[in-house]
Short mmCIF file of C-alpha atoms and ligand atoms in Angstrom, two decimals:
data_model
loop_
_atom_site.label_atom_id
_atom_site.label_comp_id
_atom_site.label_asym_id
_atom_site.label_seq_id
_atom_site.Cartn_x
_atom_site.Cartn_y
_atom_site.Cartn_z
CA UNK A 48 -3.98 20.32 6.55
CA UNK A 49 -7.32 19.96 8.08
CA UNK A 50 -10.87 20.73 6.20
CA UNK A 51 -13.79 21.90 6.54
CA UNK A 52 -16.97 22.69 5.79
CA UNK A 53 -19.72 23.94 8.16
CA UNK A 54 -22.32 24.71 5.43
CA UNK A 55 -23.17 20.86 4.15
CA UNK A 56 -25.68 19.63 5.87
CA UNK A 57 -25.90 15.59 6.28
CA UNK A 58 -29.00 14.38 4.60
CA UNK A 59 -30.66 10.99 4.56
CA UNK A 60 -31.82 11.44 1.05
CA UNK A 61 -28.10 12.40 0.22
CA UNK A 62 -27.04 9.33 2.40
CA UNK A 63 -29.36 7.10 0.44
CA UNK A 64 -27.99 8.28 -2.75
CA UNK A 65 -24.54 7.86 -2.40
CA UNK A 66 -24.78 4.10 -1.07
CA UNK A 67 -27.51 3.34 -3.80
CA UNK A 68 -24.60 4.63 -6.32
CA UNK A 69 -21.94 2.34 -4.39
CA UNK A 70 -24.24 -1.05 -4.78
CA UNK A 71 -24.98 -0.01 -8.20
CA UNK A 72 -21.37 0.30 -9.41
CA UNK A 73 -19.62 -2.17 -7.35
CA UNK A 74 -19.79 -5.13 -9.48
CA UNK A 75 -19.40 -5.51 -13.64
CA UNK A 76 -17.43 -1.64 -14.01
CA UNK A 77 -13.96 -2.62 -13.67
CA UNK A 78 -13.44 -2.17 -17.35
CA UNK A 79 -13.64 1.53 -17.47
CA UNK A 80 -10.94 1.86 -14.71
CA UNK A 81 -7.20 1.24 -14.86
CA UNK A 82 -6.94 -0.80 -12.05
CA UNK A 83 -8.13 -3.59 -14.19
CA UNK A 84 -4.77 -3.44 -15.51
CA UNK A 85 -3.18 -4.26 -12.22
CA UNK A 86 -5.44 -7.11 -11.49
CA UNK A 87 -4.12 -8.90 -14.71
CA UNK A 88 -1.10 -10.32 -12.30
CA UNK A 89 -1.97 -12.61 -9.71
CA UNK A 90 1.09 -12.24 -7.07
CA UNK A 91 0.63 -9.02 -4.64
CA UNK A 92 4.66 -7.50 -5.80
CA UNK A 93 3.27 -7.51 -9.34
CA UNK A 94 0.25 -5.87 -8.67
CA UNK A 95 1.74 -3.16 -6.61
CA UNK A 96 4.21 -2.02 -9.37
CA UNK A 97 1.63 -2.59 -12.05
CA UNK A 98 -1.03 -0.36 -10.22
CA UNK A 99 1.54 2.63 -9.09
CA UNK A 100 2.48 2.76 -13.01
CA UNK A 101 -1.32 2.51 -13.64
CA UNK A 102 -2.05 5.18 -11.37
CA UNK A 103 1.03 7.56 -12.67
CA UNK A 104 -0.56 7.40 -16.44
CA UNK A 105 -3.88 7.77 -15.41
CA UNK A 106 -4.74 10.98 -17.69
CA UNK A 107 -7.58 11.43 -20.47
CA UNK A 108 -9.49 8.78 -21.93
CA UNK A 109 -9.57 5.13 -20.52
CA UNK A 110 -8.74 3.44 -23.76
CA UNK A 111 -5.68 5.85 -24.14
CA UNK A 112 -4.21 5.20 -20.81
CA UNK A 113 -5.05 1.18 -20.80
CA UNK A 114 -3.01 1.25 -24.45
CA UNK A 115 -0.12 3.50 -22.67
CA UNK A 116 0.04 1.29 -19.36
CA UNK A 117 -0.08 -1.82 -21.61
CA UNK A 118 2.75 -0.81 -23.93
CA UNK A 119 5.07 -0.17 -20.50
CA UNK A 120 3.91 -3.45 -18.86
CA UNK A 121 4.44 -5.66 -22.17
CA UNK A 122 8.46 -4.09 -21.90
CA UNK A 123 8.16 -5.71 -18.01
CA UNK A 124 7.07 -9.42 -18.84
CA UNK A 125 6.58 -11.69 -17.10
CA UNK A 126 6.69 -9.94 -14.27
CA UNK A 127 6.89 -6.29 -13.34
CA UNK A 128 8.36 -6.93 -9.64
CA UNK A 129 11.30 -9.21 -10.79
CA UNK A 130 11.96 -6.85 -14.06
CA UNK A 131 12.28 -3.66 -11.04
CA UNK A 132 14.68 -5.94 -9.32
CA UNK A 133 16.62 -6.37 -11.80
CA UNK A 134 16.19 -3.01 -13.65
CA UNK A 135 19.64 -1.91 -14.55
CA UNK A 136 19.32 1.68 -16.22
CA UNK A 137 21.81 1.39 -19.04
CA UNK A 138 21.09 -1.84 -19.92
CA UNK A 139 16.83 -2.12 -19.73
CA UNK A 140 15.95 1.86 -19.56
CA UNK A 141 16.19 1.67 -23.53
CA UNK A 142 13.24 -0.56 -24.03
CA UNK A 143 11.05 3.29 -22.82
CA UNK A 144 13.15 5.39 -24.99
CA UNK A 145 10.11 6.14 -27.30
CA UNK A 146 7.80 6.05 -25.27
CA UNK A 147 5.33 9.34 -25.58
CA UNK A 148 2.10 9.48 -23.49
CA UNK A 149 0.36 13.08 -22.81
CA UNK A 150 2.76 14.72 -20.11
CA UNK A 151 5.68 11.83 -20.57
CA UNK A 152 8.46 10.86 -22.37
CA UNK A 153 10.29 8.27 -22.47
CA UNK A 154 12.82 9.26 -19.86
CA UNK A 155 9.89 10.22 -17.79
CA UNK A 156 9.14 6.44 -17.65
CA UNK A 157 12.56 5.30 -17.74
CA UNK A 158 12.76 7.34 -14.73
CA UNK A 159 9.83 5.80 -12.22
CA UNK A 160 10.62 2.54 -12.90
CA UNK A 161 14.07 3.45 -11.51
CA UNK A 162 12.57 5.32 -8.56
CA UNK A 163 10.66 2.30 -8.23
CA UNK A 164 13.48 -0.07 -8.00
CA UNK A 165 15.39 2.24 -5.92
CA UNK A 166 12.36 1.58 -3.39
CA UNK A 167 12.21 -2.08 -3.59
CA UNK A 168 15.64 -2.17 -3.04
CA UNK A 169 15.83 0.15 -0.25
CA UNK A 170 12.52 -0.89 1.63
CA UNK A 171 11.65 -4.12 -0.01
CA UNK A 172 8.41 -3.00 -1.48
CA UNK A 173 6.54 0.15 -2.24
CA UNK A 174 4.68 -0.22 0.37
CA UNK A 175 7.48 -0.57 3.31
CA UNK A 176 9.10 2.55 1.68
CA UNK A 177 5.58 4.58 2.11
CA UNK A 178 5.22 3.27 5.61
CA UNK A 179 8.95 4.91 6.62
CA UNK A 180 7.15 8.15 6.45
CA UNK A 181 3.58 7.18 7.55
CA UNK A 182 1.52 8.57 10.55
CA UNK A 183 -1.17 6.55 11.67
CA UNK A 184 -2.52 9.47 14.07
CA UNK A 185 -3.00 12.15 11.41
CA UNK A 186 -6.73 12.79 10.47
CA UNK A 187 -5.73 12.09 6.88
CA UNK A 188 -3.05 11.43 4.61
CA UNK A 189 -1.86 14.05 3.70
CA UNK A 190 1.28 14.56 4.96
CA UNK A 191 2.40 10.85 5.28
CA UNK A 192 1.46 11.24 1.10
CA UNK A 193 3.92 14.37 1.34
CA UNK A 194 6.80 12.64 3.10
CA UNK A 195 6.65 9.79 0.49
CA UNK A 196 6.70 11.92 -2.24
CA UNK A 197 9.95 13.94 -0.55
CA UNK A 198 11.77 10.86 -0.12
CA UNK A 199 11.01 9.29 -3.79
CA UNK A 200 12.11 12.77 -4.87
CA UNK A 201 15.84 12.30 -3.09
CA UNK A 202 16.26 9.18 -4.70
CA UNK A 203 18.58 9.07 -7.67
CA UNK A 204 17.81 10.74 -11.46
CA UNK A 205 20.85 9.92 -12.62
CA UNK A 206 21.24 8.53 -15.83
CA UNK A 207 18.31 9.89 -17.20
CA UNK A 208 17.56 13.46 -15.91
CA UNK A 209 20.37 15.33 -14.20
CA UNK A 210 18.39 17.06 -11.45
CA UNK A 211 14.59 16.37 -10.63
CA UNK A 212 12.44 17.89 -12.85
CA UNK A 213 10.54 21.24 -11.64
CA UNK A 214 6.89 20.59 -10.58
CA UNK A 215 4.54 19.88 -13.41
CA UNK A 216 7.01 18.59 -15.71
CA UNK A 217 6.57 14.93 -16.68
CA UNK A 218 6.62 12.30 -13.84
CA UNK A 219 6.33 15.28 -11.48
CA UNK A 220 2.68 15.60 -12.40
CA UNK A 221 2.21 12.11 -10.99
CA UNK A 222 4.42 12.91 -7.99
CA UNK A 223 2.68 15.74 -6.79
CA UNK A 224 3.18 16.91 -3.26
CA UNK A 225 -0.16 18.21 -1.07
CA UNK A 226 1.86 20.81 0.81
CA UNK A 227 2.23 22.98 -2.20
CA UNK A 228 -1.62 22.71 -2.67
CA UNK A 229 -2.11 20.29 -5.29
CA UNK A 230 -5.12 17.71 -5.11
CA UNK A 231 -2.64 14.72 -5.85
CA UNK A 232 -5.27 12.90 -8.48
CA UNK A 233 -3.21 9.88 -9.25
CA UNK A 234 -1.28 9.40 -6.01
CA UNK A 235 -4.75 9.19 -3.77
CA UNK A 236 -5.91 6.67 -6.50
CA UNK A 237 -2.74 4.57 -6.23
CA UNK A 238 -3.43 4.82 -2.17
CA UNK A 239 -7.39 3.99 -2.58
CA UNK A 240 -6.39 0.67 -4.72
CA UNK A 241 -3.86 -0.35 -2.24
CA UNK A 242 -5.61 0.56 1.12
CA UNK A 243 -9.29 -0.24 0.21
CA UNK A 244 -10.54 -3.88 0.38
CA UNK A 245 -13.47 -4.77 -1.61
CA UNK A 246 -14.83 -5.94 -4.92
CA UNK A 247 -12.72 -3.28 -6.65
CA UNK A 248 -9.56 -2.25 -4.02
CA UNK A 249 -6.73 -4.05 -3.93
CA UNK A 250 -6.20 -4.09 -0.05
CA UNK A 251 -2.67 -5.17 0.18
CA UNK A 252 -1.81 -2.46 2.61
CA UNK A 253 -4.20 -2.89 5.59
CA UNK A 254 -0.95 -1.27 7.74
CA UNK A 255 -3.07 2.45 6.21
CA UNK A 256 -6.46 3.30 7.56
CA UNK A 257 -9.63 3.79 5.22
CA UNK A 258 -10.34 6.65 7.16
CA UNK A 259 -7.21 8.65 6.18
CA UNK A 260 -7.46 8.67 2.19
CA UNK A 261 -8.51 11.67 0.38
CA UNK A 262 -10.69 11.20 -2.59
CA UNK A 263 -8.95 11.04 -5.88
CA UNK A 264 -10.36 14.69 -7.20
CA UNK A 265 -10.57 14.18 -11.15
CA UNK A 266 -13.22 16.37 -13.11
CA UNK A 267 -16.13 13.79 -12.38
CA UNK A 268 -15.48 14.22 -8.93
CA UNK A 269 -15.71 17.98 -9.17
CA UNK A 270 -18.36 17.93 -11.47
CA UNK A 271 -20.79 16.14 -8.88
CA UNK A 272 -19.11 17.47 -6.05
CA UNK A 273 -20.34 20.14 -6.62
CA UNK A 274 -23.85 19.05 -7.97
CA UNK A 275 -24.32 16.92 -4.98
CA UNK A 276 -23.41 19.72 -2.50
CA UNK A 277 -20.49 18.22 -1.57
CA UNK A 278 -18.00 20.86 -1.80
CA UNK A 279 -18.45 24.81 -1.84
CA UNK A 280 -15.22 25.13 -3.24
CA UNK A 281 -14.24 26.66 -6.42
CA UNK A 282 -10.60 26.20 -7.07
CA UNK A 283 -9.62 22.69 -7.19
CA UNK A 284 -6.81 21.56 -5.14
CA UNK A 285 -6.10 19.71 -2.08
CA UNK A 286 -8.59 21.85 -0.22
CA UNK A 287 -11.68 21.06 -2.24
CA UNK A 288 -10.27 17.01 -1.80
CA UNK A 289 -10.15 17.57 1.96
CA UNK A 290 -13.29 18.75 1.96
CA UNK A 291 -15.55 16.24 -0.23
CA UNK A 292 -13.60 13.56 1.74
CA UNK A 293 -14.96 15.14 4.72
CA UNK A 294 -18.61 15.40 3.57
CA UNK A 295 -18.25 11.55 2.51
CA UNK A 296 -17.04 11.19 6.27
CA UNK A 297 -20.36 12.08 7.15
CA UNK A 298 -22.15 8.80 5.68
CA UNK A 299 -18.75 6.51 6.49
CA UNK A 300 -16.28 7.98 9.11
CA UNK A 301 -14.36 4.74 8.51
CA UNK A 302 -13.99 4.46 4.58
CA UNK A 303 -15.45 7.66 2.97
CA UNK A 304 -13.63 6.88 -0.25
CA UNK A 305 -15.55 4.07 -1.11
CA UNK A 306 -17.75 6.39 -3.07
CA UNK A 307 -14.84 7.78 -5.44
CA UNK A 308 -15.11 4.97 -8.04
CA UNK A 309 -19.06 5.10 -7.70
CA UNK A 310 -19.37 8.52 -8.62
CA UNK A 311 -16.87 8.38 -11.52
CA UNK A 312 -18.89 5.78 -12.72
CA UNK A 313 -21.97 7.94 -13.03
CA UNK A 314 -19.69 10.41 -14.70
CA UNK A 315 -18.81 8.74 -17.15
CA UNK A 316 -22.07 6.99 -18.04
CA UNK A 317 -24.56 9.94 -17.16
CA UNK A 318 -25.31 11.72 -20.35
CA UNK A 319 -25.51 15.18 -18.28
CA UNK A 320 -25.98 18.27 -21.22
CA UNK A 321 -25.10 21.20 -19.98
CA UNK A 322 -27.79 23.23 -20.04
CA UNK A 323 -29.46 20.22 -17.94
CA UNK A 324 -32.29 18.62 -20.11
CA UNK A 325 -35.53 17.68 -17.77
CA UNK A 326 -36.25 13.85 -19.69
CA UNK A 327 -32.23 13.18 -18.84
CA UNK A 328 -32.28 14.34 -15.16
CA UNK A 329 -35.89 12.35 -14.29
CA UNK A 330 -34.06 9.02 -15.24
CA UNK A 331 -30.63 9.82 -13.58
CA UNK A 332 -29.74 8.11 -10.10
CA UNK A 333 -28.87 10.86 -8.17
CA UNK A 334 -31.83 13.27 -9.33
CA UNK A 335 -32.97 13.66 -5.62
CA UNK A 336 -29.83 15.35 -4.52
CA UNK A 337 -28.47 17.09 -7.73
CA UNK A 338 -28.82 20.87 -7.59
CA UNK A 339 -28.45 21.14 -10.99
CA UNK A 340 -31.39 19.23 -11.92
CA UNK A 341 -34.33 20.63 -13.77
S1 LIG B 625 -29.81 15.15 -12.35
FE1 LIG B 625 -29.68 16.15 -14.35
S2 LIG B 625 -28.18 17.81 -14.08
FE2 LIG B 625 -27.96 16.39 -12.35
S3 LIG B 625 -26.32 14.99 -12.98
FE3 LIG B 625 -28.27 14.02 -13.49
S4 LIG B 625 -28.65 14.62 -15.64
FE4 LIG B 625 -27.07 16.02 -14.84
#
């Protein structure tokens, strides 16, 4: 599960670019990203919970997804740890019934907060039941991110699916596994939020290296992954995630995700026409490095 591209050349200007997007996005943007909804709690269980159900319903537009992860956190009050620990599926499952977001149904809901109290009460946390199945000598994450997936996917589905459901049905397009290829969107987000540290990252699992996450490959990261050179790839995937996350490496071996939520920022606030439009691209902040700039 290694990548690599020998093609991308490390450039200053590039350099410069990136870390000029990081300052520029690091404070006043947390609005437009769902981890906001996860620093609403104040104690470290509650975030957790809060951010991996965050992360699982991240899909389409930010005010659709804040509304969806509201609706399931306002059925967890106060708390979303103590509701988990308590979570008995006949009796509380019912308050997701109706539930309908994108890819889920209710049931799909029903059944990761179950999975999620099956880890607290296993492990203790979500965290402790990652780190069962963590490597801290792999290159990347990938296949400590497969091993937790595996082991959520052997706990219980019972009462509210019979069997797991097949990959990309429902919660299985949150639970994605990287060893059959896919790029794992919303599982390397949930990771960045809980391994990063800074103005935006959660940090509350500093047991994970910086170094190991993949980048969280949504279509602003492909978009100007590709514009910025980044990635030669054309199918998206785990692959093309490997290798951005190894480019990034390049300008900071030791956290070279720290440039996901920068350049999702300047996705979604570049007005970027397609074909490019020469007034637009002379006032946009990566116009040095963008090769599809006119
Ligand atoms: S430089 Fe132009 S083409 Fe490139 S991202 Fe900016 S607006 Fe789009």
């Amino acid at each position: 599960m290694n990548s690599i591209n020998t093609n991308i050349e490390k450039s200053d200007t590039l350099h410069d670019t990136l870390d000029g997007l990081y300052r520029r996005y690091q404070n006043g943007y947390l609005s437009m990203d769902p981890l906001e909804l996860a620093r609403q709690y104040e104690d470290s269980k509650d975030q957790e919970i809060a951010a991996f159900i965050s992360a699982g319903l991240a899909i389409g537009r930010y005010d659709l997804i804040r509304r969806a992860v509201q609706m399931v956190l306002d059925c967890m009050k106060p708390s979303p740890y103590r509701f988990v620990q308590m979570f008995d599926p006949s009796r509380d499952g019912a308050a997701f019934r109706d539930f309908r977001y994108r890819f889920y149904q209710g049931r799909d809901i029903q059944l990761l907060i179950w999975w999620i109290a099956q880890m607290i009460r296993r492990a203790g946390s979500i965290k402790q039941f990652f780190l069962n199945g963590y490597s801290a000598s792999d290159s990347n994450i990938g296949f400590s991110l497969s091993r937790f997936v595996r082991s959520i996917l052997d706990l219980t589905t019972a009462p509210f699916y019979s069997e797991i459901p097949p990959r990309g049905v429902g919660i299985r397009h949150f639970l994605a596994d990287p060893l059959d290829g896919s790029g794992c969107k919303r599982l390397n987000l949930f990771l960045r939020w809980m391994v990063r540290k800074d103005a935006l990252d959660l940090g509350l699992w500093p047991e994970v290296s910086t170094s190991q996450l993949v980048i969280p490959l949504d279509t602003h990261i492909i978009r100007f992954g590709r514009y910025l050179g980044l990635t030669g790839r054309v199918s998206p995937g785990w692959n093309m995630a490997l290798e951005i996350t190894e480019t990034l490496r390049r300008f900071d071996a030791s956290d070279p995700v720290k440039y996901d939520f920068a350049i999702c920022t300047l996705g979604k606030l570049t007005d970027c026409s397609n074909p490019p439009d020469r007034i637009k691209c002379r006032t946009c902040p990566i116009f040095r490095c963008c090769r599809n700039a006119v």
